[in-house]
XYZ file of C-alpha atoms in Angstrom:
704
model
C 0.000 0.000 0.000
C 1.261 3.495 -0.849
C 2.677 5.586 1.980
C 1.347 9.014 2.950
C 4.478 10.624 1.514
C 3.952 8.906 -1.858
C 0.280 9.930 -1.960
C 1.085 13.570 -1.165
C 3.772 13.543 -3.872
C 1.232 12.257 -6.406
C -1.317 14.914 -5.397
C 1.313 17.656 -5.602
C 2.187 16.471 -9.092
C -1.476 16.748 -10.131
C -1.705 20.248 -8.665
C 1.307 21.316 -10.687
C -0.417 20.085 -13.865
C -3.542 22.195 -13.367
C -4.040 25.011 -15.892
C -2.007 28.058 -14.922
C -3.727 30.418 -17.347
C -7.336 31.551 -17.761
C -9.362 29.996 -20.612
C -8.465 31.166 -24.140
C -11.599 33.305 -24.517
C -10.767 35.127 -21.256
C -7.211 35.815 -22.468
C -8.601 37.516 -25.558
C -11.139 39.481 -23.462
C -8.440 40.771 -21.111
C -6.183 41.859 -23.966
C -9.020 43.662 -25.738
C -10.110 45.315 -22.481
C -6.566 46.670 -22.131
C -6.684 48.008 -25.692
C -3.685 45.963 -26.802
C -3.481 44.363 -30.272
C -2.292 40.818 -30.831
C 0.692 42.159 -32.753
C 1.742 44.416 -29.877
C 1.371 41.578 -27.386
C 3.497 39.379 -29.644
C 6.290 41.954 -29.521
C 6.096 42.073 -25.712
C 6.250 38.271 -25.466
C 8.938 38.117 -28.151
C 6.939 35.728 -30.339
C 4.809 35.860 -33.502
C 1.314 37.257 -33.924
C 0.148 33.821 -35.068
C 1.389 32.300 -31.813
C -0.618 34.849 -29.809
C -3.658 33.952 -31.910
C -3.037 30.303 -31.053
C -2.935 31.171 -27.332
C -6.283 32.939 -27.646
C -8.108 30.284 -29.650
C -6.822 27.386 -27.586
C -4.613 25.807 -30.205
C -1.432 26.057 -28.169
C -0.081 26.989 -24.744
C 3.088 28.932 -23.923
C 6.032 27.201 -22.314
C 8.568 28.536 -19.817
C 9.786 31.231 -19.528
C 7.087 32.788 -21.751
C 4.402 30.997 -19.709
C 5.295 32.866 -16.500
C 5.521 36.228 -18.297
C 2.144 35.741 -19.977
C 0.594 34.586 -16.678
C 1.885 37.694 -14.883
C 0.476 39.964 -17.606
C -2.946 38.297 -17.565
C -3.140 38.482 -13.737
C -2.413 42.204 -13.910
C -5.097 42.760 -16.512
C -7.579 40.601 -14.580
C -7.165 42.876 -11.520
C -7.817 45.963 -13.688
C -10.585 44.556 -15.857
C -12.597 41.979 -13.911
C -15.231 40.009 -15.792
C -18.800 41.333 -15.468
C -20.296 37.865 -15.147
C -20.666 36.212 -11.778
C -18.129 33.571 -12.619
C -15.549 33.050 -15.295
C -16.221 30.572 -18.061
C -14.956 27.134 -17.191
C -11.786 25.926 -18.824
C -12.111 23.339 -21.580
C -12.216 19.805 -20.263
C -9.550 17.509 -21.594
C -10.199 13.793 -21.592
C -7.925 12.021 -19.104
C -5.080 10.060 -20.629
C -4.543 6.415 -19.687
C -1.587 5.576 -17.515
C 0.913 3.707 -19.654
C 4.587 2.906 -19.497
C 7.529 5.207 -20.206
C 8.940 5.229 -23.761
C 11.096 8.363 -23.910
C 14.807 7.705 -23.878
C 17.108 9.743 -21.677
C 16.414 11.328 -18.319
C 14.474 14.385 -19.483
C 10.719 14.059 -19.954
C 9.050 16.001 -22.805
C 7.668 19.443 -22.110
C 4.009 19.782 -21.173
C 1.869 19.705 -24.328
C -0.765 22.111 -25.470
C -4.424 21.856 -24.482
C -7.248 21.162 -26.911
C -10.118 23.613 -27.222
C -13.661 22.464 -28.032
C -14.168 22.282 -31.803
C -17.501 22.429 -33.641
C -16.335 21.952 -37.249
C -15.645 18.574 -38.872
C -12.289 17.076 -37.967
C -10.675 17.748 -41.316
C -11.695 21.413 -41.388
C -11.524 22.436 -37.778
C -8.690 24.692 -36.730
C -6.274 22.224 -35.147
C -6.152 21.925 -31.390
C -3.381 20.279 -29.423
C -4.519 17.954 -26.663
C -2.687 17.335 -23.439
C -0.232 14.463 -23.723
C 1.060 12.059 -21.198
C 4.770 12.344 -20.565
C 4.831 8.583 -20.176
C 3.247 7.399 -23.379
C 3.976 4.067 -25.018
C 1.220 4.478 -27.597
C 0.659 7.854 -29.286
C -1.615 9.797 -26.957
C -4.159 11.544 -29.148
C -7.485 13.308 -28.710
C -9.744 13.679 -31.731
C -11.234 17.104 -32.309
C -14.449 15.686 -33.725
C -15.762 12.534 -35.390
C -13.618 9.402 -35.206
C -11.688 8.166 -38.218
C -13.700 6.137 -40.713
C -11.141 3.351 -41.101
C -10.124 1.725 -37.783
C -6.767 0.727 -39.284
C -5.801 4.391 -39.547
C -7.230 6.026 -36.408
C -4.989 9.085 -36.629
C -5.595 10.065 -40.226
C -3.486 10.023 -43.381
C -0.488 12.105 -42.335
C 1.354 14.039 -39.653
C 3.681 17.039 -39.509
C 6.668 16.285 -37.285
C 8.287 19.148 -35.366
C 11.673 19.218 -33.692
C 10.305 18.486 -30.207
C 8.870 15.118 -31.268
C 5.307 16.390 -31.656
C 3.602 14.905 -34.724
C 0.562 16.997 -35.646
C -2.205 15.087 -37.408
C -5.643 15.815 -38.831
C -8.418 17.110 -36.602
C -6.202 18.276 -33.737
C -4.434 14.957 -33.143
C -0.935 15.285 -31.661
C 1.248 12.204 -31.372
C 4.482 11.739 -29.436
C 7.194 10.520 -31.795
C 10.374 9.359 -30.010
C 12.354 8.736 -33.231
C 15.796 10.335 -33.539
C 16.818 8.738 -36.855
C 15.026 8.254 -40.158
C 14.860 4.429 -39.826
C 13.361 4.829 -36.333
C 10.826 7.287 -37.787
C 9.827 4.817 -40.494
C 9.402 2.002 -37.961
C 7.361 4.222 -35.631
C 5.153 5.401 -38.493
C 4.330 1.892 -39.657
C 4.037 0.223 -36.248
C 2.716 2.826 -33.810
C 1.445 5.984 -35.454
C -1.906 4.729 -36.767
C -1.403 6.815 -39.926
C -2.533 5.963 -43.444
C -5.588 6.149 -45.687
C -7.909 3.580 -47.213
C -7.868 2.876 -50.943
C -10.120 4.960 -53.186
C -11.207 2.023 -55.327
C -11.976 -1.555 -54.295
C -9.197 -2.790 -56.611
C -6.684 -0.163 -55.549
C -4.124 0.162 -52.761
C -4.192 1.968 -49.441
C -2.319 5.279 -49.357
C 1.013 5.096 -47.603
C 1.374 7.309 -44.517
C 2.984 10.699 -45.056
C 5.312 12.368 -42.549
C 6.066 16.032 -43.225
C 9.271 17.248 -41.587
C 9.746 20.796 -40.349
C 13.249 22.222 -40.587
C 13.817 21.477 -36.886
C 12.649 17.881 -37.302
C 14.888 17.386 -40.330
C 17.952 18.598 -38.427
C 17.072 16.405 -35.441
C 16.977 13.366 -37.740
C 20.419 14.193 -39.128
C 19.288 15.804 -42.381
C 20.645 19.150 -43.618
C 18.282 22.065 -43.059
C 18.639 23.091 -46.698
C 19.519 21.030 -49.745
C 21.678 22.979 -52.161
C 23.780 22.349 -55.225
C 21.314 21.847 -58.098
C 19.695 24.332 -60.460
C 16.430 22.410 -60.666
C 14.474 21.662 -57.518
C 13.355 18.322 -58.931
C 17.032 17.214 -59.070
C 17.708 17.850 -55.390
C 18.658 14.792 -53.386
C 21.121 13.624 -50.766
C 24.317 12.024 -52.060
C 24.425 8.247 -51.700
C 27.257 8.469 -49.194
C 25.304 10.724 -46.812
C 25.047 9.175 -43.364
C 21.223 9.241 -43.354
C 21.104 7.345 -46.657
C 23.571 4.840 -45.181
C 21.392 4.492 -42.070
C 18.374 3.714 -44.258
C 20.298 1.094 -46.249
C 21.839 -0.482 -43.148
C 18.366 -0.895 -41.627
C 17.391 -2.823 -44.791
C 15.068 -0.125 -46.123
C 15.160 1.075 -49.726
C 14.734 4.397 -51.489
C 13.067 4.776 -54.878
C 15.150 5.799 -57.896
C 14.457 9.442 -57.089
C 16.619 9.013 -53.992
C 16.298 11.066 -50.813
C 14.977 14.403 -52.033
C 12.222 16.831 -50.984
C 9.756 13.947 -51.406
C 11.278 10.613 -50.393
C 9.679 7.163 -50.405
C 11.224 4.609 -48.050
C 10.036 1.030 -48.401
C 10.647 -2.680 -48.104
C 9.333 -5.146 -50.640
C 5.865 -6.350 -49.692
C 5.556 -9.522 -47.702
C 2.133 -11.017 -48.223
C -0.576 -8.382 -48.442
C 0.991 -5.767 -46.206
C 2.699 -2.750 -47.723
C 5.703 -1.327 -45.931
C 6.221 2.160 -47.258
C 6.439 5.636 -45.734
C 6.727 8.893 -47.641
C 8.572 11.886 -46.256
C 8.255 15.522 -47.303
C 10.915 17.977 -46.110
C 9.473 21.482 -45.819
C 12.792 23.322 -45.773
C 13.778 21.555 -49.007
C 10.805 23.225 -50.744
C 8.647 20.103 -50.826
C 5.559 22.334 -50.907
C 5.883 24.617 -53.924
C 4.629 28.109 -53.093
C 2.695 28.296 -56.379
C 0.604 25.249 -55.493
C 0.578 25.616 -51.697
C 0.590 29.393 -51.103
C 1.792 30.307 -47.625
C 1.696 26.745 -46.281
C 5.427 26.361 -45.598
C 5.286 29.376 -43.272
C 2.335 28.084 -41.247
C 2.478 26.479 -37.821
C 2.820 22.660 -37.941
C -0.774 22.125 -36.798
C -2.066 24.368 -39.590
C 0.106 22.601 -42.170
C -1.398 19.311 -41.002
C -4.859 20.790 -41.427
C -4.212 21.948 -45.010
C -2.579 18.701 -46.113
C -5.135 16.653 -44.193
C -8.093 18.261 -45.952
C -6.400 17.664 -49.310
C -5.691 14.057 -48.362
C -9.278 13.402 -47.329
C -10.901 15.204 -50.249
C -8.385 14.457 -53.003
C -5.517 12.069 -52.167
C -2.625 11.927 -49.718
C 0.031 14.119 -51.382
C 2.615 12.042 -53.220
C 4.945 14.783 -54.412
C 4.104 17.881 -56.420
C 0.437 18.596 -57.059
C 1.036 17.422 -60.642
C 2.316 14.063 -59.386
C -0.629 13.802 -56.992
C -3.064 14.623 -59.807
C -1.691 11.788 -61.905
C -1.612 9.380 -58.947
C -5.260 10.196 -58.284
C -6.197 9.111 -61.821
C -4.613 5.691 -61.247
C -5.944 5.357 -57.691
C -9.497 5.820 -58.953
C -9.013 3.601 -62.026
C -6.569 0.845 -60.928
C -5.080 -1.012 -63.912
C -5.652 -4.492 -62.483
C -8.015 -6.474 -60.321
C -8.047 -9.969 -58.852
C -9.555 -12.577 -61.193
C -9.898 -16.325 -60.788
C -7.818 -18.512 -63.066
C -10.285 -21.033 -64.496
C -7.639 -23.739 -64.875
C -5.977 -23.572 -61.457
C -8.724 -21.925 -59.406
C -6.156 -19.458 -58.048
C -6.683 -15.715 -57.862
C -4.379 -13.846 -60.225
C -3.932 -10.271 -61.396
C -6.093 -9.389 -64.398
C -7.069 -6.351 -66.464
C -9.525 -3.957 -64.823
C -12.035 -2.961 -67.498
C -12.177 0.773 -68.174
C -8.574 1.365 -67.102
C -5.434 1.884 -69.174
C -3.908 -1.428 -68.066
C -0.351 -1.934 -66.819
C 1.591 -1.716 -70.090
C 2.425 1.631 -71.670
C 1.470 2.060 -75.308
C 3.122 4.069 -78.033
C 1.188 7.099 -79.262
C 0.382 7.735 -82.882
C 3.218 9.772 -84.451
C 1.175 13.027 -84.675
C 0.196 12.664 -80.990
C 3.803 12.295 -79.817
C 6.398 14.981 -79.151
C 9.208 15.652 -81.688
C 11.831 13.935 -79.487
C 9.767 10.766 -78.925
C 11.349 7.491 -80.157
C 8.250 6.780 -82.309
C 8.882 10.012 -84.214
C 12.667 9.892 -84.388
C 12.931 6.200 -85.312
C 10.246 6.402 -88.013
C 11.450 9.674 -89.524
C 7.925 11.085 -89.178
C 7.501 14.411 -90.980
C 3.722 14.593 -91.061
C 3.165 17.230 -88.359
C 1.771 17.095 -84.838
C -1.356 17.799 -82.843
C -1.327 21.347 -81.553
C -4.186 21.225 -79.066
C -3.214 23.827 -76.496
C -5.026 26.400 -74.376
C -5.831 29.798 -75.865
C -3.245 32.587 -75.931
C -4.990 35.166 -78.100
C -5.068 38.949 -78.250
C -7.499 40.745 -80.515
C -6.106 43.119 -83.123
C -6.570 46.743 -82.019
C -7.688 47.582 -85.580
C -10.901 45.643 -84.986
C -11.883 47.779 -81.972
C -14.868 50.037 -82.594
C -15.129 53.627 -81.322
C -17.964 52.515 -79.077
C -15.784 49.818 -77.489
C -12.887 52.243 -76.971
C -15.113 54.674 -75.092
C -16.146 52.046 -72.545
C -14.317 52.826 -69.286
C -13.377 49.357 -68.008
C -11.813 46.058 -69.003
C -13.187 43.214 -66.880
C -11.589 39.778 -66.657
C -13.652 36.609 -66.170
C -11.993 33.373 -65.110
C -13.608 29.978 -65.652
C -13.393 27.741 -62.595
C -11.118 24.754 -63.283
C -11.866 24.771 -67.015
C -9.826 21.601 -67.643
C -11.785 19.798 -64.941
C -15.085 20.878 -66.496
C -13.830 19.583 -69.853
C -13.018 16.185 -68.317
C -16.672 15.562 -67.401
C -18.132 12.690 -69.462
C -15.117 12.892 -71.772
C -14.797 9.746 -73.905
C -11.151 8.871 -74.582
C -9.355 5.982 -76.235
C -8.315 3.019 -74.102
C -6.593 0.906 -76.772
C -3.699 1.508 -79.143
C -4.290 3.732 -82.190
C -5.132 2.328 -85.621
C -4.263 4.180 -88.831
C -6.954 5.028 -91.414
C -6.815 6.795 -94.796
C -9.674 9.082 -95.937
C -11.999 8.021 -93.099
C -15.490 9.415 -92.686
C -15.515 11.736 -89.698
C -17.336 10.422 -86.642
C -17.570 12.860 -83.679
C -18.051 9.935 -81.274
C -14.680 8.299 -81.981
C -11.717 9.715 -80.019
C -8.547 10.163 -82.015
C -6.405 12.438 -84.170
C -7.576 13.577 -87.594
C -5.695 15.270 -90.435
C -8.018 17.811 -92.054
C -7.927 21.145 -93.872
C -9.962 23.861 -92.115
C -8.235 26.805 -93.789
C -11.303 27.551 -95.904
C -13.367 28.410 -92.820
C -13.577 32.185 -92.384
C -14.758 33.458 -88.997
C -15.194 36.902 -87.466
C -11.706 38.367 -86.771
C -13.057 39.849 -83.540
C -13.147 36.298 -82.170
C -10.265 33.825 -81.957
C -10.366 30.878 -84.316
C -11.513 27.789 -82.391
C -9.036 25.663 -84.337
C -5.683 27.107 -83.179
C -4.290 28.056 -79.756
C -3.209 31.515 -80.912
C -6.625 32.124 -82.480
C -5.247 32.564 -85.985
C -6.928 31.090 -89.047
C -5.470 27.699 -90.155
C -3.258 27.951 -93.242
C -3.569 24.375 -94.516
C -4.048 20.742 -93.423
C -3.335 20.102 -89.759
C -3.930 17.451 -87.103
C -6.914 17.964 -84.817
C -8.411 16.106 -81.897
C -11.971 14.840 -82.338
C -13.616 17.671 -80.349
C -12.065 20.364 -82.530
C -13.390 18.830 -85.769
C -16.758 18.116 -84.161
C -17.029 21.818 -83.313
C -16.331 22.744 -86.941
C -19.299 20.530 -87.845
C -21.367 22.190 -85.110
C -20.635 25.571 -86.700
C -22.055 24.245 -89.985
C -18.929 23.341 -91.954
C -18.206 20.118 -93.801
C -15.315 18.060 -92.451
C -13.414 15.677 -94.733
C -10.433 14.088 -92.972
C -7.424 13.056 -95.075
C -6.236 10.430 -92.603
C -6.669 9.585 -88.928
C -5.351 7.615 -85.975
C -8.351 6.281 -84.065
C -8.930 4.015 -81.076
C -11.464 1.198 -81.113
C -11.847 0.748 -77.336
C -13.179 3.841 -75.603
C -14.536 4.967 -72.247
C -15.082 7.893 -69.895
C -11.768 7.116 -68.186
C -11.487 10.433 -66.312
C -15.011 10.481 -64.866
C -14.086 9.331 -61.312
C -11.174 11.803 -61.322
C -13.495 14.605 -62.403
C -16.138 13.737 -59.825
C -13.723 13.589 -56.889
C -11.946 16.821 -57.750
C -15.192 18.635 -58.513
C -16.581 17.677 -55.099
C -13.327 18.706 -53.430
C -13.401 22.100 -55.173
C -17.078 22.828 -54.514
C -16.988 21.599 -50.896
C -13.892 23.643 -50.082
C -15.392 26.798 -51.580
C -18.569 26.151 -49.578
C -16.523 25.878 -46.366
C -15.120 29.304 -47.262
C -18.609 30.773 -47.511
C -19.060 30.499 -51.294
C -22.063 28.227 -51.809
C -24.216 27.265 -54.788
C -27.324 28.992 -53.448
C -25.874 32.522 -53.540
C -27.250 35.104 -55.941
C -24.762 36.529 -58.428
C -24.403 39.684 -56.336
C -23.808 37.614 -53.200
C -21.394 35.349 -55.077
C -19.217 38.260 -56.193
C -19.199 39.664 -52.646
C -18.279 36.278 -51.160
C -15.446 35.776 -53.663
C -13.949 39.138 -52.729
C -13.166 37.969 -49.208
C -13.192 34.165 -49.261
C -9.387 33.853 -49.159
C -9.081 36.194 -46.190
C -11.697 34.266 -44.207
C -9.492 31.201 -43.885
C -5.933 31.193 -45.344
C -5.622 27.451 -44.690
C -8.641 26.608 -46.823
C -7.464 29.132 -49.430
C -4.289 27.054 -49.691
C -6.370 23.882 -50.030
C -8.322 25.464 -52.889
C -5.112 26.504 -54.656
C -3.740 22.973 -54.295
C -6.915 21.445 -55.758
C -6.701 23.723 -58.804
C -2.989 22.933 -59.225
C -3.775 19.214 -58.961
C -6.191 19.516 -61.887
C -3.885 21.409 -64.227
C -0.747 19.563 -63.161
C -2.410 16.183 -63.557
C -3.472 17.013 -67.112
C 0.034 18.286 -67.885
C 1.617 15.059 -66.601
C -0.236 13.089 -69.283
C 2.417 14.409 -71.693
C 5.462 14.887 -69.469
C 8.511 15.871 -71.518
C 12.097 14.662 -70.932
C 14.177 16.573 -68.400
C 17.881 17.106 -67.955
C 20.640 18.562 -70.119
C 22.020 15.128 -71.002
C 18.870 13.985 -72.809
C 19.191 13.271 -76.554
C 16.331 13.106 -79.055
C 15.102 9.599 -79.731
C 15.966 8.267 -76.276
C 13.229 7.107 -73.944
C 12.637 8.934 -70.665
C 11.113 7.666 -67.383
C 7.610 9.040 -67.976
C 7.214 6.839 -71.078
C 7.169 3.749 -68.850
C 3.792 4.803 -67.417
C 0.501 3.652 -68.928
C -0.684 7.176 -68.082
C 1.745 8.807 -70.530
C -1.119 9.598 -72.871
C -0.712 12.802 -74.886
C -3.930 11.990 -76.761
C -5.965 12.173 -73.535
C -4.309 15.468 -72.635
C -5.153 16.774 -76.112
C -8.783 15.681 -75.698
C -9.138 17.606 -72.412
C -7.552 20.790 -73.762
C -9.397 20.619 -77.083
C -12.741 20.313 -75.324
C -11.853 23.154 -72.911
C -10.903 25.456 -75.797
C -14.049 24.560 -77.733
C -16.155 25.206 -74.610
C -14.546 28.637 -74.319
C -15.205 29.518 -77.982
C -18.825 28.365 -77.736
C -19.372 30.787 -74.846
C -17.595 33.593 -76.731
C -19.834 32.961 -79.737
C -22.993 32.904 -77.632
C -21.990 36.159 -75.928
C -21.886 37.833 -79.345
C -25.372 36.509 -80.170
C -26.844 37.569 -76.809
C -25.018 40.855 -76.089
C -23.110 41.900 -79.216
C -19.924 41.997 -77.109
C -16.558 40.759 -78.385
C -13.607 39.869 -76.124
C -10.327 41.764 -75.990
C -8.147 38.781 -75.135
C -8.192 35.182 -73.937
C -5.526 33.312 -71.978
C -6.302 29.695 -71.107
C -9.446 29.986 -68.959
C -9.460 33.794 -68.571
C -11.267 36.199 -70.941
C -11.286 40.005 -70.870
C -14.294 42.067 -72.011
C -14.817 45.805 -72.429
C -17.447 46.917 -69.957
C -19.481 50.004 -68.992
C -18.975 49.151 -65.307
C -16.525 47.449 -62.957
C -18.664 44.352 -62.450
C -19.460 41.362 -64.692
C -23.092 42.127 -63.867
C -22.751 45.166 -66.160
C -22.363 43.085 -69.329
C -23.356 39.449 -68.724
C -26.724 38.449 -70.295
C -29.731 37.922 -68.025
C -33.308 36.964 -68.877
C -36.253 39.202 -68.008
C -36.795 37.015 -64.944
C -33.336 37.963 -63.686
C -31.862 34.509 -64.296
C -28.578 34.195 -66.232
C -28.903 33.147 -69.853
C -27.710 29.582 -70.530
C -24.924 29.144 -73.058
C -23.025 32.323 -72.201
C -20.654 33.010 -69.318
C -22.405 32.534 -65.977
C -21.197 33.334 -62.482
C -20.993 30.590 -59.884
C -18.760 28.316 -57.778
C -18.834 25.103 -59.828
C -16.323 24.006 -62.502
C -17.009 25.699 -65.841
C -18.807 28.679 -64.320
C -17.077 32.044 -64.047
C -15.751 34.361 -61.380
C -14.290 37.865 -61.499
C -10.566 37.735 -62.255
C -9.800 41.451 -62.170
C -10.715 44.946 -63.358
C -8.548 47.544 -65.091
C -9.218 50.606 -67.250
C -9.961 50.179 -70.949
C -7.022 52.485 -71.719
C -4.743 50.098 -69.825
C -6.003 47.126 -71.857
C -5.657 48.881 -75.223
C -2.132 49.985 -74.340
C -1.125 46.363 -73.680
C -2.825 45.188 -76.868
C -0.907 47.769 -78.927
C 2.329 46.399 -77.455
C 1.345 42.840 -78.373
C 0.861 41.865 -74.746
C -2.086 39.898 -73.407
C -4.373 41.821 -70.996
C -5.750 38.516 -69.667
C -2.300 37.683 -68.286
C -2.151 40.840 -66.177
C -5.808 41.757 -65.502
C -5.527 40.564 -61.907
C -2.995 43.279 -61.152
C 0.647 43.226 -60.165
C 2.680 40.588 -61.954
C -0.022 37.911 -61.825
C 0.451 35.220 -64.452
C -2.073 32.474 -65.070
C -0.923 28.880 -64.814
C -1.412 27.392 -68.252
C -1.375 23.742 -67.291
C 2.158 22.342 -67.359
């Protein structure tokens, strides 16, 4: 039986663990009562404004010596500005942690963790909260912020962000204690103890491997350099093979992929039975998260980084590298190439083709679908030209501007939401190898590449030609994707192909990819306050401030858009590196998803969709565009709002067929407003107003 001295020691220990600060809401009240801003308080505490915000919303707690200084300040304010209510609000209740055995090595116990605040939002979207952790934790001590994980195999979500103090921040406010001090120890902990991972997206697919994101402090603690220098291209960055961390990985009988240990590293052992043994690491200070795709994320607190990546993982896919890589991986995850089938002779289950997929073997493109350096082109001596299905880059000639247009005061830019994603909806593409045909009859339902002469078609010069990316009139026979020729038919012109490369097996291969990304995009915008039920006036107002409402979700939205465009671009990934010579193969050609014809189909349909809207705008309003760049179009306008020139019915509803405002893929939003004089000046210089309409040096991402 315990002695009195032991009991008193235990009670004293509990007393020391009681909260030493008032509840987060009271901290904010006291600061505001004193008339002090969060920024000024941050200066006094010698910390960041974001950290003060975390103190006041319950996401983190200060540690010594800042804890004592903050406590002294709050006590002083409390004496000056007592609460008007009869009693202060109770502190958040933290679920007690089970008593388990010690796992930390060394004599020093970890510092006291942060305390979780009550959260109302879903786990993936809620601002992360850090629960109290046991200093003696064999299993990761974690408190969910909301609903439990769907898959019991992965109770702590798909990923975690590891900081230098051993705290691994997961989705929904989960914080795990990670005792690893080397990369092999981290891999073992992730696979055996962390409870991280994600279930497969298709019944025939594979579970997503757990992702550990390393802060700069965590990287240094594990023996990695804080920065990785020495290469011009970020994609070439990797540790040398003789680096001690690489040697540690090899000695522990783990393997690295051919990409080596770079910003995104995959560490694995060959599968034994059904279980996969693979962990992916992303090193923040090695620029794993490109600022263009993940704006501001690298500078966020670890818990906020976990929130951003966690939402993307749950709505899209666990990041596997750049957003382009993730976009391509998502295509395969939703349409796995194989499935288990029973061998009729032996009765055993074997791997077989999954209908509707691209299979496991890469296929050569038709020569006009390939790139000039492709082995199919170089080895055959092909001189017959290539598909040129690219996004619009068109500027209207200033000579076609009327006096009435020039007197309009504003140039207004409209941007189509994820135009490539909208084009992927119900898009029928080829699944088999191409067959060659001479003088075929055109069939708009067969995907492929057609050689045809459209130079006889004369269209209004105030609109771009729908048949070329630069909007110029074709000058002779050229290769076109099916959608481009089908649109020529739609406009009333005869189409007589000279030859074609067509595919017999077809399917809506990208449909699951479209559906998942569309839902991710629409749901994320809705969480930011931009919903489908808003009027056009309300929609424009919501879009003005949606990024400021929640920077974390703004980063998620940017990543979703980059995943769409990057994924489409990866379908025709070009060779990289100065040592490459024409005619050689390159790694991307080994993928079944190296399919330039599918990329061409998406872009062709997106460009045709854009021209159809431009044409309908002329019919409904008489307005002609000034410029088009990819999914952005600039119109002259009498006012600063799209509402001043978009067509509406007498009932007030937007006219179908033209540009319409809204939050779903294919609908439009305001990109920017400038003066008409500004736009004409750029046009006279041969520059594209759509590239700069947003202001500053904004440049639209054109897909690759």
